[in-house]
Amino acid sequence: MRSQFSKRLRSASLSAIPPPQSSTEYSPRFADIAAHILYRSPLPSQADLPVFILNAAAFPDVRVIDYSVLLPYVLARLPDEDELIGGKGYEVVFFAGGEDGGATATMKGRPGWSWLLQAYHLLTRATRKRMQKLYLVHERKWIRVMVEMFSTIVSPKSRKKIVHVSCMSALALYIPIEDLLIPPSAYRYDRRVSPEIHVPYASGKRAFGAKHPLPISTTASARLPRVLRESTSFLMLDQNIKKEGIFRINARAVEVDVLKKAYDRGQKFIIWKEGECVLTYSHWKQGYGNVMVEEVEQAEGYGARCAASLIKQWYGELRDPIFPKSCYNQLEVLFGDAQDTIETSRLSKLISVDSEWSLISQTSRLILTMHLLPLLSRVAEHQDWNQMSPYNLAVCITPTLLCGPDPIEDAKIGDLVRRVLEALVVNWKSELSAQCGLEDWSFEESLRLPEIIEDREDPLEDVPATSPIRDTQIEGITLIDNDDSDWEDDEDARPALPPRPIASQVSADLGDSASNVRRKPAPTVYAPPRYSLAVAESPLNLLQLPSYQGTINDSSTRERDSLGPAVDLNPAQVAHAVPRKPVPSKAAAP
């Protein structure tokens, strides 16, 4: 039955080979759509196999695009039969989540089940057999039903090749996701499943909020971090720097946070794309050399507004802000007069690296002179197109430079810092850059890709070792076994018992004071009377017996005293005083 079903599907009119590019039937539009749906990741897998990314979010609406015409263009992007016969195989990572489901997302029609079955049987035998792994990420109900149908009816052996993962953190346990070229739509959908992406040996702080914001290169000099180098280079392109409202109109917060986590994670391939402007960087791998992203024009990327928002995010998350709270009072003394014209000599002493009395730290001065002021000066040169004058730039950037503990104090000093920053941008190119000892080409030189491989990626901060004791709050009653094997394996986790004191040592320490301790005497305990004793009918009262003296209270003490002194009786006297019942005499027998 299965063979008949397969023959019926193969007899369809679908074709697995697209028309040649020289043909008039070749459609560049369908080729571009297919490049978004299925593309090859630049780096191979850990098994040295090529990895292909299948993006469900790039599937067009079935009501608009003819899938029968699109199918050959998609299948042509897989490795051909000659390459598979001589090679080891390939792996596929299927991001099945689709769009992130935002307010602007639209419902798309999906291809039918018959079309999916026909597309599977159009693959050659080598293409089906050489697929080593299929990672299903963010799978939905219809994807799971389709996979179960394929693995049950069409190819039961394929079930062993399928790996189901719910999020990218789970995918990172199988393959290094920092080596993949992941589309932004997959990141956005993953935020619905998990707020964080944890990658073993890669998650941490590299750029945002790092202890050293300017990494030290192999030549022992400060350099720009990778996030500033790439985002600024893309922003400096002629089409992007003239974009209206740059630094004023923010990008989507989700995309900015995705980019931030990607740079902290050390994602090797991040594509910047805005219209016709595309920027990407190569990655050097041992045995492969410089690996470039192929067909970057078809890949998804991040725009100019994301680059500007990411730069502001980097300045806002500095551990030590550019203008700390400790310099607020001195700033008011030097630049507090709003009617006073700020001289360039005072500005030079404020931002110069060699200044001895500057109010800000040397790291802040390096950041200002190496990146922020040259960038804002070049953006202000195109204010006729982007409508971003030095005043507008200062208004947008000043809040990121003031991140003190008190927001009210930051708001009070904000207008003063805005005037200082505006004066710095206006006078940077004409006077301040030369007074700081910087050339005009030094800024462009700092944005170039470093020739030394170790300087291309930022170092990852050391993550503190976690304690074996779980410090998270637990609700309810938890029973912990003292004989747990985890504690037995870790001998250092058990606290040492205090040493027991020795009796002779304690007595020696106390000395004579131990013998002078006054103690309360123990009460007298009287033995209870024997059962054979009895009380005689005499003027003696029961209260005079020793066994009853411990039971009377204070109120009956006077009555006991009125009866006279107590008499000590021995057992013999008591025995004679007790009357006995006479024993009847036996009558004589008649």
Coordinates of C-alpha atoms in Angstrom, one line a residue:
M1 CA 0.0 0.0 0.0
R2 CA 2.9 2.3 0.8
S3 CA 4.5 1.7 -2.5
Q4 CA 1.3 2.4 -4.4
F5 CA 0.9 5.6 -2.5
S6 CA 4.4 6.7 -3.3
K7 CA 4.0 5.9 -7.0
R8 CA 0.8 7.9 -7.1
L9 CA 2.6 10.9 -5.6
R10 CA 5.6 10.6 -7.9
S11 CA 3.2 10.7 -10.9
A12 CA 2.3 14.3 -10.2
S13 CA 3.3 17.1 -12.6
L14 CA 5.6 18.8 -10.2
S15 CA 9.2 19.3 -11.3
A16 CA 12.3 19.2 -9.1
I17 CA 14.5 21.2 -11.5
P18 CA 14.0 25.0 -12.0
P19 CA 14.4 26.5 -15.5
P20 CA 18.0 27.7 -16.3
Q21 CA 18.8 31.3 -15.7
S22 CA 19.3 31.9 -19.4
S23 CA 15.7 30.8 -20.0
T24 CA 12.8 33.2 -20.3
E25 CA 10.9 31.1 -17.9
Y26 CA 13.4 31.7 -15.1
S27 CA 11.9 34.0 -12.4
P28 CA 14.3 36.0 -10.3
R29 CA 11.4 36.8 -7.9
F30 CA 10.9 33.1 -7.1
A31 CA 14.6 32.6 -6.7
D32 CA 14.8 35.4 -4.2
I33 CA 11.9 33.9 -2.2
A34 CA 13.6 30.5 -2.2
A35 CA 16.8 32.1 -0.9
H36 CA 14.9 33.4 2.1
I37 CA 13.2 30.1 2.7
L38 CA 16.3 27.8 2.5
Y39 CA 19.9 28.9 2.7
R40 CA 23.2 27.4 3.8
S41 CA 24.8 28.5 7.1
P42 CA 28.4 29.7 6.6
L43 CA 30.1 27.4 9.1
P44 CA 29.7 23.6 9.1
S45 CA 28.5 21.5 12.1
Q46 CA 30.6 19.8 14.7
A47 CA 30.6 16.7 12.5
D48 CA 32.0 18.8 9.6
L49 CA 28.7 18.6 7.7
P50 CA 27.0 21.5 5.9
V51 CA 24.1 23.0 7.8
F52 CA 21.0 24.3 6.0
I53 CA 18.5 26.7 7.6
L54 CA 14.8 26.3 6.7
N55 CA 12.8 29.4 7.8
A56 CA 9.1 29.0 8.0
A57 CA 8.6 32.7 8.5
A58 CA 9.8 33.3 4.9
F59 CA 7.1 31.1 3.4
P60 CA 4.9 33.3 1.3
D61 CA 1.1 33.3 1.3
V62 CA -0.3 30.4 -0.7
R63 CA -3.1 32.7 -1.9
V64 CA -0.5 35.0 -3.6
I65 CA 2.3 32.7 -4.7
D66 CA 2.0 29.5 -6.7
Y67 CA 3.8 26.9 -4.7
S68 CA 4.0 24.5 -7.6
V69 CA 6.2 27.0 -9.4
L70 CA 8.2 27.9 -6.2
L71 CA 9.0 24.3 -5.3
P72 CA 11.8 23.7 -7.8
Y73 CA 13.6 26.9 -6.8
V74 CA 13.6 25.7 -3.2
L75 CA 14.7 22.2 -3.9
A76 CA 17.5 23.5 -6.1
R77 CA 19.2 25.0 -3.0
L78 CA 19.9 21.7 -1.5
P79 CA 23.2 19.9 -2.4
D80 CA 23.0 18.1 -5.7
E81 CA 23.3 14.3 -6.0
D82 CA 26.9 14.4 -7.2
E83 CA 28.0 16.3 -4.1
L84 CA 26.1 14.0 -1.8
I85 CA 27.5 10.8 -3.2
G86 CA 31.0 11.9 -2.6
G87 CA 30.3 13.6 0.7
K88 CA 29.1 12.6 4.1
G89 CA 25.7 14.2 4.1
Y90 CA 24.1 17.4 5.5
E91 CA 22.0 18.7 8.4
V92 CA 18.9 20.8 8.4
V93 CA 17.7 23.2 11.1
F94 CA 14.0 24.0 10.6
F95 CA 12.7 27.1 12.5
A96 CA 9.0 26.3 12.3
G97 CA 7.7 29.1 14.5
G98 CA 7.0 31.5 11.7
E99 CA 6.3 35.1 12.6
D100 CA 6.4 36.5 16.1
G101 CA 2.6 37.1 16.1
G102 CA 2.8 40.9 16.7
A103 CA 0.2 43.4 15.9
T104 CA 1.5 43.9 12.4
A105 CA 1.7 40.2 11.6
T106 CA -0.7 38.8 9.1
M107 CA -2.1 35.3 8.7
K108 CA -0.7 33.3 5.9
G109 CA -2.1 30.4 4.1
R110 CA -0.1 27.2 4.4
P111 CA 0.5 24.7 1.6
G112 CA -1.7 21.6 1.6
W113 CA -0.7 18.1 2.8
S114 CA -0.7 16.7 -0.7
W115 CA 1.8 19.3 -1.8
L116 CA 4.1 18.5 1.1
L117 CA 4.0 14.8 0.3
Q118 CA 4.7 15.5 -3.3
A119 CA 7.6 17.8 -2.5
Y120 CA 9.2 15.0 -0.3
H121 CA 9.0 12.4 -3.0
L122 CA 10.5 14.8 -5.6
L123 CA 13.8 14.7 -3.7
T124 CA 16.3 12.2 -5.0
R125 CA 17.1 9.1 -3.0
A126 CA 20.6 10.5 -2.1
T127 CA 19.1 13.7 -0.8
R128 CA 16.7 11.8 1.5
K129 CA 19.2 9.3 2.7
R130 CA 22.1 11.7 3.2
M131 CA 20.2 13.9 5.6
Q132 CA 21.9 13.1 8.9
K133 CA 19.9 15.3 11.3
L134 CA 16.7 17.4 11.2
Y135 CA 16.3 19.8 14.1
L136 CA 12.7 21.0 14.5
V137 CA 12.7 24.2 16.5
H138 CA 9.5 26.0 17.6
E139 CA 7.4 23.4 16.1
R140 CA 3.7 23.9 16.0
K141 CA 0.8 21.5 15.8
W142 CA 0.6 21.3 12.1
I143 CA 4.3 20.7 11.8
R144 CA 4.2 17.9 14.4
V145 CA 1.3 16.3 12.6
M146 CA 3.1 16.5 9.3
V147 CA 6.3 15.0 10.8
E148 CA 4.4 12.1 12.4
M149 CA 2.7 11.4 9.1
F150 CA 6.0 11.4 7.2
S151 CA 7.7 9.2 9.8
T152 CA 4.8 6.7 10.0
I153 CA 3.5 6.4 6.5
V154 CA 6.2 7.6 4.2
S155 CA 9.5 6.9 5.8
P156 CA 9.6 5.2 9.3
K157 CA 13.4 5.3 9.3
S158 CA 13.4 9.1 9.3
R159 CA 12.1 9.2 12.9
K160 CA 15.6 8.5 14.2
K161 CA 17.0 11.5 12.4
I162 CA 14.5 14.0 13.9
V163 CA 15.4 16.0 17.0
H164 CA 12.5 18.0 18.6
V165 CA 13.6 21.1 20.6
S166 CA 11.3 23.7 22.0
C167 CA 13.6 26.8 22.1
M168 CA 17.1 27.9 21.1
S169 CA 18.5 27.2 24.5
A170 CA 17.5 23.6 24.0
L171 CA 19.0 23.7 20.5
A172 CA 22.3 24.9 21.9
L173 CA 22.6 21.6 23.8
Y174 CA 23.0 19.8 20.5
I175 CA 24.8 22.3 18.2
P176 CA 26.6 25.6 18.7
I177 CA 24.0 28.1 17.7
E178 CA 26.6 30.9 17.8
D179 CA 27.9 29.4 14.5
L180 CA 24.6 29.6 12.8
L181 CA 23.2 32.3 10.6
I182 CA 19.8 32.6 12.4
P183 CA 17.1 34.9 10.9
P184 CA 15.7 37.7 13.0
S185 CA 12.2 36.2 12.8
A186 CA 13.4 33.1 14.6
Y187 CA 14.8 35.3 17.4
R188 CA 11.6 37.2 17.8
Y189 CA 9.5 34.0 17.9
D190 CA 11.9 32.5 20.5
R191 CA 11.1 35.4 22.8
R192 CA 7.6 34.1 23.1
V193 CA 8.9 30.7 24.3
S194 CA 11.8 31.7 26.5
P195 CA 12.9 35.2 27.6
E196 CA 16.6 34.3 27.6
I197 CA 18.9 32.2 25.4
H198 CA 21.5 30.3 27.4
V199 CA 24.4 28.9 25.5
P200 CA 26.9 26.7 27.4
Y201 CA 30.4 28.3 27.5
A202 CA 29.2 31.3 25.5
S203 CA 26.6 33.2 27.6
G204 CA 27.8 36.1 29.6
K205 CA 28.9 39.7 29.2
R206 CA 31.1 40.8 26.3
A207 CA 30.0 44.2 25.3
F208 CA 27.0 45.5 27.3
G209 CA 27.7 46.3 30.9
A210 CA 31.1 44.8 30.7
K211 CA 33.7 45.5 33.4
H212 CA 36.1 46.9 30.7
P213 CA 34.0 48.7 28.1
L214 CA 37.1 49.3 25.8
P215 CA 38.9 45.9 25.4
I216 CA 42.7 45.8 25.3
S217 CA 44.1 44.6 22.0
T218 CA 47.1 42.4 21.6
T219 CA 49.2 45.6 21.0
A220 CA 48.3 46.7 24.6
S221 CA 46.1 49.6 23.4
A222 CA 42.4 50.3 23.8
R223 CA 40.1 49.4 21.0
L224 CA 36.4 49.7 20.2
P225 CA 34.2 46.7 21.1
R226 CA 32.8 44.7 18.2
V227 CA 29.2 46.0 18.7
L228 CA 30.3 49.6 18.3
R229 CA 32.6 48.8 15.4
E230 CA 30.0 47.0 13.3
S231 CA 26.9 49.1 14.2
T232 CA 28.8 52.4 13.6
S233 CA 30.3 51.2 10.3
F234 CA 26.8 50.4 9.0
L235 CA 25.5 53.7 10.3
M236 CA 28.2 55.6 8.5
L237 CA 27.1 54.4 5.1
D238 CA 25.9 57.3 2.9
Q239 CA 22.4 56.1 2.7
N240 CA 22.0 55.4 6.4
I241 CA 23.6 58.5 7.8
K242 CA 21.1 60.6 5.8
K243 CA 18.1 58.8 7.2
E244 CA 15.7 61.2 8.7
G245 CA 15.4 61.1 12.5
I246 CA 18.4 58.9 13.1
F247 CA 19.0 58.6 16.9
R248 CA 15.6 60.1 17.5
I249 CA 13.3 57.4 16.2
N250 CA 14.0 54.2 18.0
A251 CA 13.8 50.7 16.6
R252 CA 11.6 47.9 18.0
A253 CA 12.7 47.1 21.6
V254 CA 12.5 43.4 20.8
E255 CA 15.0 43.6 17.9
V256 CA 17.4 45.8 19.9
D257 CA 17.3 43.3 22.8
V258 CA 17.9 40.4 20.3
L259 CA 20.9 42.2 18.9
K260 CA 22.2 43.0 22.4
K261 CA 22.0 39.3 23.5
A262 CA 23.6 38.2 20.2
Y263 CA 26.7 40.3 20.7
D264 CA 27.0 39.3 24.3
R265 CA 26.7 35.7 23.2
G266 CA 29.3 36.1 20.6
Q267 CA 27.1 35.4 17.5
K268 CA 29.6 35.1 14.7
F269 CA 27.4 36.2 11.8
I270 CA 25.1 39.3 12.1
I271 CA 23.8 40.9 8.9
W272 CA 23.1 44.6 8.7
K273 CA 20.7 45.4 5.9
E274 CA 18.8 48.6 5.0
G275 CA 17.5 48.7 1.4
E276 CA 20.4 48.3 -0.9
C277 CA 23.0 48.8 1.9
V278 CA 24.3 45.5 3.2
L279 CA 27.1 45.0 5.6
T280 CA 28.5 41.8 7.1
Y281 CA 31.9 40.6 8.4
S282 CA 33.8 37.4 7.8
H283 CA 34.8 35.0 10.5
W284 CA 38.1 33.2 10.6
K285 CA 37.9 29.4 11.4
Q286 CA 40.8 27.0 11.7
G287 CA 41.0 25.0 8.5
Y288 CA 38.6 27.2 6.6
G289 CA 40.2 30.6 6.7
N290 CA 37.9 33.7 6.4
V291 CA 34.3 32.5 6.1
M292 CA 32.0 34.9 4.4
V293 CA 28.2 34.9 4.3
E294 CA 27.0 34.0 0.8
E295 CA 24.0 35.7 -0.8
V296 CA 23.7 38.4 1.9
E297 CA 21.3 40.2 -0.3
Q298 CA 18.6 37.6 0.3
A299 CA 19.3 37.1 4.0
E300 CA 17.3 38.9 6.7
G301 CA 19.1 41.7 8.5
Y302 CA 18.8 44.6 10.9
G303 CA 18.3 48.2 9.8
A304 CA 19.9 51.6 10.5
R305 CA 17.5 52.5 13.3
C306 CA 18.5 49.2 15.1
A307 CA 22.2 50.3 14.8
A308 CA 21.5 53.8 16.3
S309 CA 19.3 52.3 19.1
L310 CA 22.0 49.7 19.8
I311 CA 24.6 52.4 20.2
K312 CA 22.4 54.3 22.7
Q313 CA 21.7 51.0 24.5
W314 CA 25.5 50.4 24.9
Y315 CA 26.1 53.9 26.4
G316 CA 23.1 53.5 28.7
E317 CA 24.3 50.2 30.2
L318 CA 27.9 51.3 31.0
R319 CA 28.8 50.3 34.6
D320 CA 30.3 53.7 35.1
P321 CA 28.4 56.5 33.2
I322 CA 30.2 59.1 31.2
F323 CA 29.2 61.8 33.7
P324 CA 29.1 60.2 37.2
K325 CA 27.1 61.7 40.1
S326 CA 30.4 62.8 41.8
C327 CA 31.0 65.5 39.2
Y328 CA 27.5 67.1 39.2
N329 CA 28.5 69.9 41.6
Q330 CA 31.7 70.7 39.8
L331 CA 29.9 70.8 36.5
E332 CA 27.5 73.4 37.9
V333 CA 30.4 75.5 39.1
L334 CA 32.2 75.4 35.7
F335 CA 29.3 75.4 33.2
G336 CA 26.3 76.4 35.3
D337 CA 25.8 79.9 33.8
A338 CA 23.4 79.4 30.8
Q339 CA 24.3 82.8 29.4
D340 CA 28.0 82.1 29.4
T341 CA 29.7 80.9 26.2
I342 CA 31.6 77.6 26.7
E343 CA 35.1 78.1 25.6
T344 CA 37.0 75.3 23.7
S345 CA 39.9 75.5 26.2
R346 CA 37.6 74.4 29.0
L347 CA 36.1 71.7 26.8
S348 CA 39.5 70.4 25.8
K349 CA 40.5 70.1 29.5
L350 CA 37.3 68.2 30.2
I351 CA 37.6 65.5 27.5
S352 CA 41.4 65.4 26.8
V353 CA 43.0 62.1 27.8
D354 CA 46.1 63.8 29.1
S355 CA 44.1 66.3 31.2
E356 CA 45.1 66.3 34.9
W357 CA 42.0 68.0 36.4
S358 CA 39.2 66.5 34.2
L359 CA 35.9 65.8 36.1
I360 CA 35.4 62.5 34.3
S361 CA 37.4 59.3 34.3
Q362 CA 40.0 58.5 31.7
T363 CA 37.9 55.6 30.3
S364 CA 35.0 58.1 29.8
R365 CA 37.4 60.5 28.0
L366 CA 38.6 57.7 25.7
I367 CA 35.1 56.7 24.8
L368 CA 34.1 60.3 24.0
T369 CA 37.2 61.0 21.8
M370 CA 37.4 57.6 20.1
H371 CA 33.7 57.1 19.2
L372 CA 30.9 59.3 20.4
L373 CA 32.1 62.8 19.4
P374 CA 33.4 61.8 16.0
L375 CA 30.2 59.9 15.2
L376 CA 27.9 62.7 16.3
S377 CA 30.0 65.3 14.4
R378 CA 29.6 63.3 11.2
V379 CA 25.9 62.8 11.7
A380 CA 25.5 66.5 12.3
E381 CA 27.2 67.3 9.0
H382 CA 24.2 65.7 7.1
Q383 CA 21.6 67.6 9.1
D384 CA 20.0 68.9 5.9
W385 CA 18.9 65.3 5.2
N386 CA 18.5 63.6 8.6
Q387 CA 17.3 66.7 10.4
M388 CA 19.6 66.0 13.3
S389 CA 21.4 69.1 14.4
P390 CA 24.0 69.2 17.2
Y391 CA 21.2 70.4 19.5
N392 CA 18.9 67.5 18.5
L393 CA 21.7 65.0 18.9
A394 CA 22.5 66.3 22.3
V395 CA 18.9 66.0 23.4
C396 CA 18.7 62.3 22.3
I397 CA 22.1 61.2 23.6
T398 CA 22.3 63.0 27.0
P399 CA 19.9 60.7 28.9
T400 CA 22.3 57.7 28.1
L401 CA 25.3 59.5 29.6
L402 CA 23.6 60.2 33.0
C403 CA 22.7 56.9 34.8
G404 CA 23.2 57.9 38.4
P405 CA 21.4 56.3 41.4
D406 CA 19.0 59.3 41.7
P407 CA 16.9 60.0 38.6
I408 CA 15.8 63.4 40.0
E409 CA 19.4 64.5 40.2
D410 CA 20.0 63.3 36.7
A411 CA 17.1 65.3 35.4
K412 CA 18.3 68.5 37.1
I413 CA 21.8 68.2 35.6
G414 CA 20.5 67.0 32.2
D415 CA 20.1 70.5 30.7
L416 CA 23.6 71.5 31.7
V417 CA 25.1 68.3 30.2
R418 CA 23.1 68.8 27.1
R419 CA 24.7 72.3 26.6
V420 CA 28.1 70.8 27.1
L421 CA 27.6 68.0 24.7
E422 CA 26.2 70.3 22.1
A423 CA 29.3 72.5 22.3
L424 CA 31.5 69.5 22.1
V425 CA 29.8 68.3 18.8
V426 CA 29.9 71.8 17.3
N427 CA 33.6 72.3 18.0
W428 CA 34.9 68.8 17.6
K429 CA 36.0 68.8 13.9
S430 CA 37.3 72.4 13.9
E431 CA 39.3 72.6 17.1
L432 CA 38.8 69.9 19.7
S433 CA 40.0 66.9 17.7
A434 CA 43.4 68.6 17.0
Q435 CA 43.7 69.7 20.6
C436 CA 43.1 66.1 21.8
G437 CA 45.9 64.9 19.4
L438 CA 43.6 63.0 17.0
E439 CA 43.7 63.0 13.2
D440 CA 40.7 63.0 10.9
W441 CA 41.4 59.5 9.7
S442 CA 41.7 58.0 13.2
F443 CA 38.0 57.4 13.6
E444 CA 37.7 55.5 10.3
E445 CA 40.8 53.5 11.3
S446 CA 39.2 52.4 14.5
L447 CA 36.2 51.1 12.7
R448 CA 38.1 48.7 10.4
L449 CA 38.1 45.0 11.0
P450 CA 41.3 44.2 13.0
E451 CA 43.9 42.2 11.2
I452 CA 44.8 40.2 14.3
I453 CA 42.2 37.4 14.7
E454 CA 42.2 37.6 18.5
D455 CA 41.0 41.3 18.4
R456 CA 38.0 40.6 16.3
E457 CA 35.9 39.2 19.1
D458 CA 35.5 40.7 22.6
P459 CA 36.6 38.7 25.6
L460 CA 34.0 37.0 27.7
E461 CA 33.9 37.9 31.4
D462 CA 34.5 35.1 33.9
V463 CA 31.3 33.8 35.2
P464 CA 31.5 33.2 39.0
A465 CA 31.2 29.6 40.1
T466 CA 27.8 28.6 41.4
S467 CA 27.5 27.3 44.9
P468 CA 26.2 23.7 45.4
I469 CA 23.6 25.0 47.8
R470 CA 20.5 26.1 46.0
D471 CA 19.7 29.7 47.1
T472 CA 16.4 30.0 45.3
Q473 CA 13.3 30.5 47.3
I474 CA 11.3 27.3 47.9
E475 CA 7.6 27.3 48.7
G476 CA 6.1 24.7 51.1
I477 CA 7.9 22.1 53.2
T478 CA 10.9 20.5 51.7
L479 CA 12.5 17.4 53.2
I480 CA 16.2 17.2 52.6
D481 CA 18.0 13.9 53.2
N482 CA 21.2 14.3 55.2
D483 CA 22.6 11.2 53.6
D484 CA 22.3 12.6 50.1
S485 CA 25.0 11.4 47.7
D486 CA 25.7 14.9 46.5
W487 CA 26.8 15.9 49.9
E488 CA 28.9 12.8 50.3
D489 CA 30.8 13.5 47.1
D490 CA 31.5 17.1 48.1
E491 CA 33.4 16.9 51.4
D492 CA 34.1 20.6 51.5
A493 CA 30.4 21.4 51.5
R494 CA 29.9 19.8 55.0
P495 CA 30.8 22.2 57.8
A496 CA 33.3 20.9 60.3
L497 CA 32.1 20.1 63.8
P498 CA 33.5 22.2 66.7
P499 CA 36.1 20.4 68.9
R500 CA 34.8 18.9 72.1
P501 CA 36.2 20.3 75.3
I502 CA 38.2 18.1 77.6
A503 CA 37.1 17.8 81.2
S504 CA 40.5 18.4 82.7
Q505 CA 41.0 21.4 80.5
V506 CA 37.7 22.9 81.5
S507 CA 38.4 22.5 85.2
A508 CA 41.9 24.0 84.7
D509 CA 40.3 27.0 83.0
L510 CA 37.7 27.5 85.7
G511 CA 40.3 27.2 88.5
D512 CA 39.0 27.8 92.0
S513 CA 35.9 29.5 90.8
A514 CA 34.3 26.0 90.1
S515 CA 34.5 25.1 93.8
N516 CA 33.0 28.5 95.0
V517 CA 29.8 28.0 93.1
R518 CA 26.8 28.0 95.6
R519 CA 24.1 25.5 94.7
K520 CA 20.6 25.2 96.0
P521 CA 20.3 22.1 98.4
A522 CA 18.2 19.2 97.2
P523 CA 14.9 18.8 99.0
T524 CA 14.5 16.0 101.6
V525 CA 12.7 12.9 100.2
Y526 CA 10.9 10.7 102.6
A527 CA 10.2 7.1 101.9
P528 CA 6.5 6.1 101.8
P529 CA 5.1 4.0 104.6
R530 CA 5.0 0.2 104.3
Y531 CA 1.7 -1.4 103.5
S532 CA 1.7 -3.4 106.8
L533 CA 1.8 -0.3 108.9
A534 CA -1.5 1.1 110.2
V535 CA -2.5 4.1 112.2
A536 CA -3.8 3.4 115.7
E537 CA -6.8 5.1 117.3
S538 CA -4.8 7.5 119.4
P539 CA -4.6 11.3 119.7
L540 CA -2.0 11.1 117.0
N541 CA -3.1 12.7 113.7
L542 CA -2.2 11.6 110.2
L543 CA -0.6 14.9 109.6
Q544 CA 2.1 13.9 112.1
L545 CA 3.3 11.1 109.8
P546 CA 6.3 11.9 107.6
S547 CA 4.6 10.6 104.5
Y548 CA 1.9 13.3 104.7
Q549 CA 4.1 16.2 105.5
G550 CA 4.9 16.8 101.8
T551 CA 1.3 17.0 100.8
I552 CA 0.0 19.8 103.0
N553 CA 0.0 23.4 102.0
D554 CA 0.9 26.5 103.8
S555 CA -2.7 27.3 104.9
S556 CA -2.9 24.1 107.0
T557 CA 0.4 24.7 108.7
R558 CA -1.3 26.4 111.7
E559 CA -3.7 23.5 112.3
R560 CA -0.8 21.1 112.3
D561 CA 1.0 23.2 114.9
S562 CA -2.0 23.4 117.2
L563 CA -2.1 19.6 117.6
G564 CA 1.2 19.5 119.4
P565 CA 4.6 18.4 118.6
A566 CA 5.1 15.4 116.3
V567 CA 6.0 12.1 117.9
D568 CA 8.5 9.8 116.4
L569 CA 7.1 6.3 116.2
N570 CA 8.9 3.1 115.5
P571 CA 7.3 0.2 113.6
A572 CA 6.8 -1.8 116.8
Q573 CA 4.9 0.9 118.6
V574 CA 2.6 1.4 115.6
A575 CA 2.0 -2.3 115.3
H576 CA 0.9 -2.5 119.0
A577 CA -1.4 0.5 118.6
V578 CA -3.4 -0.9 115.7
P579 CA -6.5 -2.7 116.9
R580 CA -7.1 -6.0 115.4
K581 CA -10.4 -7.9 114.9
P582 CA -10.7 -10.8 117.3
V583 CA -10.5 -14.2 115.8
P584 CA -13.6 -16.3 116.5
S585 CA -13.0 -19.4 118.5
K586 CA -13.9 -22.7 117.0
A587 CA -16.9 -24.3 118.5
A588 CA -16.6 -27.9 119.9
A589 CA -18.2 -30.5 117.8
P590 CA -21.3 -31.9 119.5

